[in-house]
Short mmCIF file of C-alpha atoms in Angstrom, two decimals:
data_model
loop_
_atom_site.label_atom_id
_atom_site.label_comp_id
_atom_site.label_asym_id
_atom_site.label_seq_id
_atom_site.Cartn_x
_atom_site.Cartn_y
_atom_site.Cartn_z
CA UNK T 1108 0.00 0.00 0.00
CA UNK T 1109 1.36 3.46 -0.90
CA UNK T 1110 1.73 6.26 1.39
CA UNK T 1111 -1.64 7.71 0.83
CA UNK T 1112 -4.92 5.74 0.92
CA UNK T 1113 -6.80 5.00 -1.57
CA UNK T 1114 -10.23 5.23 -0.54
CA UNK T 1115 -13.91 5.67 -2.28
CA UNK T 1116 -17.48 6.48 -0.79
CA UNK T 1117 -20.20 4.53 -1.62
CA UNK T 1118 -23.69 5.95 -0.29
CA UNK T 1119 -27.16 6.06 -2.15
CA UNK T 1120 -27.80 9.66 0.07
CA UNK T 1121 -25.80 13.24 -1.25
CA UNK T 1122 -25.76 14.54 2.58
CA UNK T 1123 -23.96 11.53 4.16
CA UNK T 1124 -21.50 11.48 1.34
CA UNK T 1125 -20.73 14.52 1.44
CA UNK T 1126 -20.14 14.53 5.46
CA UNK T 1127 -17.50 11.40 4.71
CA UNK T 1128 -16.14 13.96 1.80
CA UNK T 1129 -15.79 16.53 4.74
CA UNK T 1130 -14.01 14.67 7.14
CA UNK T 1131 -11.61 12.62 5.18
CA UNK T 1132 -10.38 15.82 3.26
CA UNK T 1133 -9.21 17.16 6.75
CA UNK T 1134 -7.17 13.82 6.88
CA UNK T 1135 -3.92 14.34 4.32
CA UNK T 1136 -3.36 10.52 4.26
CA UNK T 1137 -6.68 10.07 2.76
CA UNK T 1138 -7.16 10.05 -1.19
CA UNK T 1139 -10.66 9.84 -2.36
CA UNK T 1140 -10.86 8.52 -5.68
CA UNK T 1141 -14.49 8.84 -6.05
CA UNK T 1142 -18.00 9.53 -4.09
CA UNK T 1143 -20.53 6.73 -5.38
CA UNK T 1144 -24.19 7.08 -5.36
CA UNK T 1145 -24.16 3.17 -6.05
CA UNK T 1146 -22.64 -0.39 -6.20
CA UNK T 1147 -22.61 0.07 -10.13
CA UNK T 1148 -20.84 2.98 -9.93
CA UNK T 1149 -18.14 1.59 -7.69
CA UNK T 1150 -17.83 -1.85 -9.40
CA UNK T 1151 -16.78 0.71 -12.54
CA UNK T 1152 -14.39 1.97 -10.40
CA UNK T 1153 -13.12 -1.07 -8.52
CA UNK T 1154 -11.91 -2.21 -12.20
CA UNK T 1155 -10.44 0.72 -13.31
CA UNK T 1156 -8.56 1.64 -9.96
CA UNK T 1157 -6.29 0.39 -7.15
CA UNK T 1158 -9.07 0.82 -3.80
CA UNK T 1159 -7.14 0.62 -0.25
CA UNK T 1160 -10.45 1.70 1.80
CA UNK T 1161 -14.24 1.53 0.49
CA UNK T 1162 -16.76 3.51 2.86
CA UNK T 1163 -19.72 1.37 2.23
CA UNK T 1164 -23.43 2.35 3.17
CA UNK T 1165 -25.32 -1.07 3.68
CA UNK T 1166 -28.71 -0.22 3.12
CA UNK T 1167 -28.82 0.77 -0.33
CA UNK T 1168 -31.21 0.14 -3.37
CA UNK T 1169 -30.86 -2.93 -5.65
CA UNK T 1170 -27.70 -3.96 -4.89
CA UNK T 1171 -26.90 -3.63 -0.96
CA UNK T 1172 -23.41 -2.77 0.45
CA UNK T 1173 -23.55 -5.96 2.00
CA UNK T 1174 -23.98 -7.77 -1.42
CA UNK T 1175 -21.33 -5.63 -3.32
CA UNK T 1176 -18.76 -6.25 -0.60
CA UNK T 1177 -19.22 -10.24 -0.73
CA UNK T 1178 -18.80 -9.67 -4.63
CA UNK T 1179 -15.06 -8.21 -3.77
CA UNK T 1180 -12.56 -10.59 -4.06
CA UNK T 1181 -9.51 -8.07 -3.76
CA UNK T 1182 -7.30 -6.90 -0.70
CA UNK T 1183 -10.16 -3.95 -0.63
CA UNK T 1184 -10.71 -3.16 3.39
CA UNK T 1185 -14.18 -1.91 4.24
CA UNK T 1186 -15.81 0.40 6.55
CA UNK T 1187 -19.62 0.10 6.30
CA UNK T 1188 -21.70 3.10 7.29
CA UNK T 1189 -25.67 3.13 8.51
CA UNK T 1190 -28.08 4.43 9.80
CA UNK T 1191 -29.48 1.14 11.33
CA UNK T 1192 -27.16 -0.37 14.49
CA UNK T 1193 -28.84 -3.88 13.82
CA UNK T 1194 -26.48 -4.02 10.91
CA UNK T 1195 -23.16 -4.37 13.00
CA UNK T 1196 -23.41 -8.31 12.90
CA UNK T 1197 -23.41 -8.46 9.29
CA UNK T 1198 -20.87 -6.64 8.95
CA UNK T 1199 -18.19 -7.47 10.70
CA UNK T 1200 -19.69 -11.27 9.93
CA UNK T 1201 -17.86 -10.06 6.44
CA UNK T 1202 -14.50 -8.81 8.37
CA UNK T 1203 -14.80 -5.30 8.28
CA UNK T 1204 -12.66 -2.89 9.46
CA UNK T 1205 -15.11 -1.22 11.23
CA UNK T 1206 -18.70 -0.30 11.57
CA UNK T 1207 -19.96 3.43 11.50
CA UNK T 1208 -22.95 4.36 12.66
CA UNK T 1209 -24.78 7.43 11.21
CA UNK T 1210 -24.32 10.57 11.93
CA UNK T 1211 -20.77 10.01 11.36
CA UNK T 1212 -18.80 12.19 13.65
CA UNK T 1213 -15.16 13.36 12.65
CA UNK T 1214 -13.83 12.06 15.74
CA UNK T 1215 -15.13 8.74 14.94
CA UNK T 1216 -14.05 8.49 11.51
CA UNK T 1217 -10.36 9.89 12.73
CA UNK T 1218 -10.65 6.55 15.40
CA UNK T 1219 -11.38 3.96 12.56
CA UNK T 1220 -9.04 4.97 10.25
CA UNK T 1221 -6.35 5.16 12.74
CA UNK T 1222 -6.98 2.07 13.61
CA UNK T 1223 -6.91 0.76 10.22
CA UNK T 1224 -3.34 2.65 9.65
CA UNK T 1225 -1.78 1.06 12.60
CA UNK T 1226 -2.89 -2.66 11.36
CA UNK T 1227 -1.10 -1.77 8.22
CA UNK T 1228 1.64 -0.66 10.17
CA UNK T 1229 1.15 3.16 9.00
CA UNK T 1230 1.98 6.20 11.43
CA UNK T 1231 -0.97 7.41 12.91
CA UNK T 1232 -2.80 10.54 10.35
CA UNK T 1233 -2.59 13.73 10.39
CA UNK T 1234 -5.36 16.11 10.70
CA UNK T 1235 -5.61 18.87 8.41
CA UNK T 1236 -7.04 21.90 9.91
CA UNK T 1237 -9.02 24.03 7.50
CA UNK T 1238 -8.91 27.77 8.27
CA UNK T 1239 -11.65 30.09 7.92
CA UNK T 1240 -11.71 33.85 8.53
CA UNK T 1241 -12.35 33.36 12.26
CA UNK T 1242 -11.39 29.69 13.18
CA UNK T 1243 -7.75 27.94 13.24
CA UNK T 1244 -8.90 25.43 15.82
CA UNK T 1245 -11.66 22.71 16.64
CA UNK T 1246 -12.84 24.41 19.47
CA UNK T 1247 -13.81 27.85 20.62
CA UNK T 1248 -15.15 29.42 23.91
CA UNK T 1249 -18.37 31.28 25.03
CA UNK T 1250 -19.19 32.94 28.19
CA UNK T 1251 -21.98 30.88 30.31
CA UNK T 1252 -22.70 30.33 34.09
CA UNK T 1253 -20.06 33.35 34.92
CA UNK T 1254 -16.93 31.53 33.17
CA UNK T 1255 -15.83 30.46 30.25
CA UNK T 1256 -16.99 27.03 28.59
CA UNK T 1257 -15.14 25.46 25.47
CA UNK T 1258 -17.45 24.21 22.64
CA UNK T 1259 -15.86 21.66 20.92
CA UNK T 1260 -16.99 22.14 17.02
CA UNK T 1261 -17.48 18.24 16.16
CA UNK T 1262 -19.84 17.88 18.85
CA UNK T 1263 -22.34 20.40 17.92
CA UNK T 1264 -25.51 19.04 16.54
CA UNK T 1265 -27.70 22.56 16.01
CA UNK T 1266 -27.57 25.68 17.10
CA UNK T 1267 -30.79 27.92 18.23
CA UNK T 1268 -31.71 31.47 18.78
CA UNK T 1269 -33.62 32.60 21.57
CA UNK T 1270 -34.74 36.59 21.86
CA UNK T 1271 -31.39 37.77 23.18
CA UNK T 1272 -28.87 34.38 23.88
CA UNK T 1273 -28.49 30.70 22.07
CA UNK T 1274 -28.49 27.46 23.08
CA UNK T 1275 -26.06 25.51 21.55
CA UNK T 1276 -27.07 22.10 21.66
CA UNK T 1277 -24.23 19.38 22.04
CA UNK T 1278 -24.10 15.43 21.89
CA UNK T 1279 -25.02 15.16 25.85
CA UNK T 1280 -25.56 18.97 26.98
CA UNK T 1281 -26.49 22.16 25.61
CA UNK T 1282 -24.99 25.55 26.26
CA UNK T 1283 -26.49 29.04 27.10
CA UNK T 1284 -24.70 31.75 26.30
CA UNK T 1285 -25.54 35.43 25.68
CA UNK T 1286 -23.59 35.47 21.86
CA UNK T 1287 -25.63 36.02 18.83
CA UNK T 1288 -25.87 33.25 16.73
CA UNK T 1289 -24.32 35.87 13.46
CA UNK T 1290 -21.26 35.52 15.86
CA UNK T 1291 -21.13 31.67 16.78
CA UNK T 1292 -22.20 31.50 12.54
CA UNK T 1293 -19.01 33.02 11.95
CA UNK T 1294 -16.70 30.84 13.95
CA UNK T 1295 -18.02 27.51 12.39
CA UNK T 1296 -16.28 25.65 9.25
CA UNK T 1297 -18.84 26.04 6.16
CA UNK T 1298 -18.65 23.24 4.74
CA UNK T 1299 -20.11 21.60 8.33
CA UNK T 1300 -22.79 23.89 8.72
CA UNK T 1301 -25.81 24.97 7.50
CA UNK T 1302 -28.06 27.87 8.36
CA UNK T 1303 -31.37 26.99 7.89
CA UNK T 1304 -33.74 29.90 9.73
CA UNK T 1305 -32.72 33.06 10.95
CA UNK T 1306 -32.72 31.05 14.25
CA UNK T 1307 -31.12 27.88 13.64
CA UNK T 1308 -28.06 26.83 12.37
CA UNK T 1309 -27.23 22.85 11.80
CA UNK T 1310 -24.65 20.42 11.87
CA UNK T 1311 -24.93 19.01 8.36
CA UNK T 1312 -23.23 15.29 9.75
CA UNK T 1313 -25.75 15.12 12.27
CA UNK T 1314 -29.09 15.66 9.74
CA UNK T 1315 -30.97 12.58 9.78
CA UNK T 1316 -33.69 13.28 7.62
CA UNK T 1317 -35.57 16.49 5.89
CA UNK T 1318 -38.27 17.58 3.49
CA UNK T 1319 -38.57 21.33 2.00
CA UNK T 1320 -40.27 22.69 5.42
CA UNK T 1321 -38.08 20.62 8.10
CA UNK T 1322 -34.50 18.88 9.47
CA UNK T 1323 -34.95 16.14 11.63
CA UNK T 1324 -31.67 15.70 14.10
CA UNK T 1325 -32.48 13.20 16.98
CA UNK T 1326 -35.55 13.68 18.23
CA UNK T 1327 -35.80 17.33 17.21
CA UNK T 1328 -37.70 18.97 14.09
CA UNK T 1329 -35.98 22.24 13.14
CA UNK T 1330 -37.62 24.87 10.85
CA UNK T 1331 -36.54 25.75 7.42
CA UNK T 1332 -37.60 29.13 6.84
CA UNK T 1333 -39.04 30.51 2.96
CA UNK T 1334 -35.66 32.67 2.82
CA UNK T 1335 -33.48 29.93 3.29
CA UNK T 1336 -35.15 27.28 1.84
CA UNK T 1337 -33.91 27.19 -1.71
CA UNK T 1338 -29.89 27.36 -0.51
CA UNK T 1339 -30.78 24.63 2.06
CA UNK T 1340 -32.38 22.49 -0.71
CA UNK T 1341 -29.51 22.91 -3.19
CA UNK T 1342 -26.55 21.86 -0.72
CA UNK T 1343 -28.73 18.47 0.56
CA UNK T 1344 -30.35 17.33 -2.32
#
């Protein structure tokens, strides 16, 4: 295996492929060959191309990710990606590398693959920072409860406005602070983020499903407003 990994995405849905696009380009190691909407697609490129890493989604139309990786008879390593945990069992019943479960958090990527580097005896990757205007780092602080509390960027799932503070909702807490949410807009990677509503912003990896009025993330139904709606529509669909 070369230096760099050779890797393609294979996913049936635009938002979770691009959220795997996202996160690997912040990993230098990582090459993606190609983002597949389909096993066709990424049989044509199996032939044509020397795969290291396939990020397979299981529950696809007509041909499943479980049936196209039984159909690979190469050195190909897979990590399979879903929405559905009941999956697991099939898929390391084919030896996968690992199982993702959707959303697919950076962090959680950055584990499997390091764990795939050091059983091929790689150094542990590097992360690739992208800068923005106002952020150099994963992380930035707000003021709440009378000190100041770090956010850590990955773990954001939305963000919501409320008369004069935001909550900014975590993986296991949320955060009041007395910033506008123009501000905490600014300090968030684009790519990651959506604004959907004058008062809501979203973490695109952690969308789980939406129609032209809504974003479901957990539990939670957030709001896309008329003046938003046709940007939001053209970066998921």
């Amino acid at each position: 295996m070369s230096s760099r990994i050779n890797a393609i995405i294979v996913d049936d849905e635009p938002v979770a492929r691009e959220v795997l696009e996202t996160h690997l380009a912040r990993i230098p190691s990582m090459n993606i060959v190609a983002s597949c909407k389909n096993a066709m697609e990424a049989f044509q490129v199996l032939s044509n191309n020397s795969i290291d890493l396939i990020f397979l989604d299981i529950n696809m139309p007509e041909i499943s990710g479980l049936s196209l990786a039984k159909a690979i008879k190469n050195n190909t390593r897979i990590f399979f990606t879903t929405a559905y945990r009941e999956y697991a069992v099939d898929g390391f019943d084919l030896q996968a590398v690992d199982y993702l479960l959707k959303p697919i958090s950076f962090e959680r990527l950055f584990q499997a693959i390091t764990k795939f580097m050091g059983e091929q005896q790689h150094h542990a990757p590097e992360i690739t920072t992208q800068k923005t205007e106002n952020r150099e780092d994963l992380s930035f602080f707000v003021r709440a409860d009378r000190k100041m509390v770090r956010i850590d960027i990955p773990e954001i799932r939305y963000i919501e406005s409320l008369s004069d503070y935001i909550r900014i909702h975590l993986d296991n807490r949320s955060v009041v602070t007395r910033e506008t949410i123009t501000n905490i807009e600014a300090r968030l990677p684009k790519a990651e983020f959506l604004r959907v509503h004058r008062s809501f912003i979203v973490a695109i990896s952690y969308i789980q499903s939406f129609t032209t009025e809504t974003i479901e993330i957990g539990k939670e139904e957030i709001p896309i407003s008329r003046s938003y709606k046709n940007e939001v529509l053209k970066k998921l669909e």
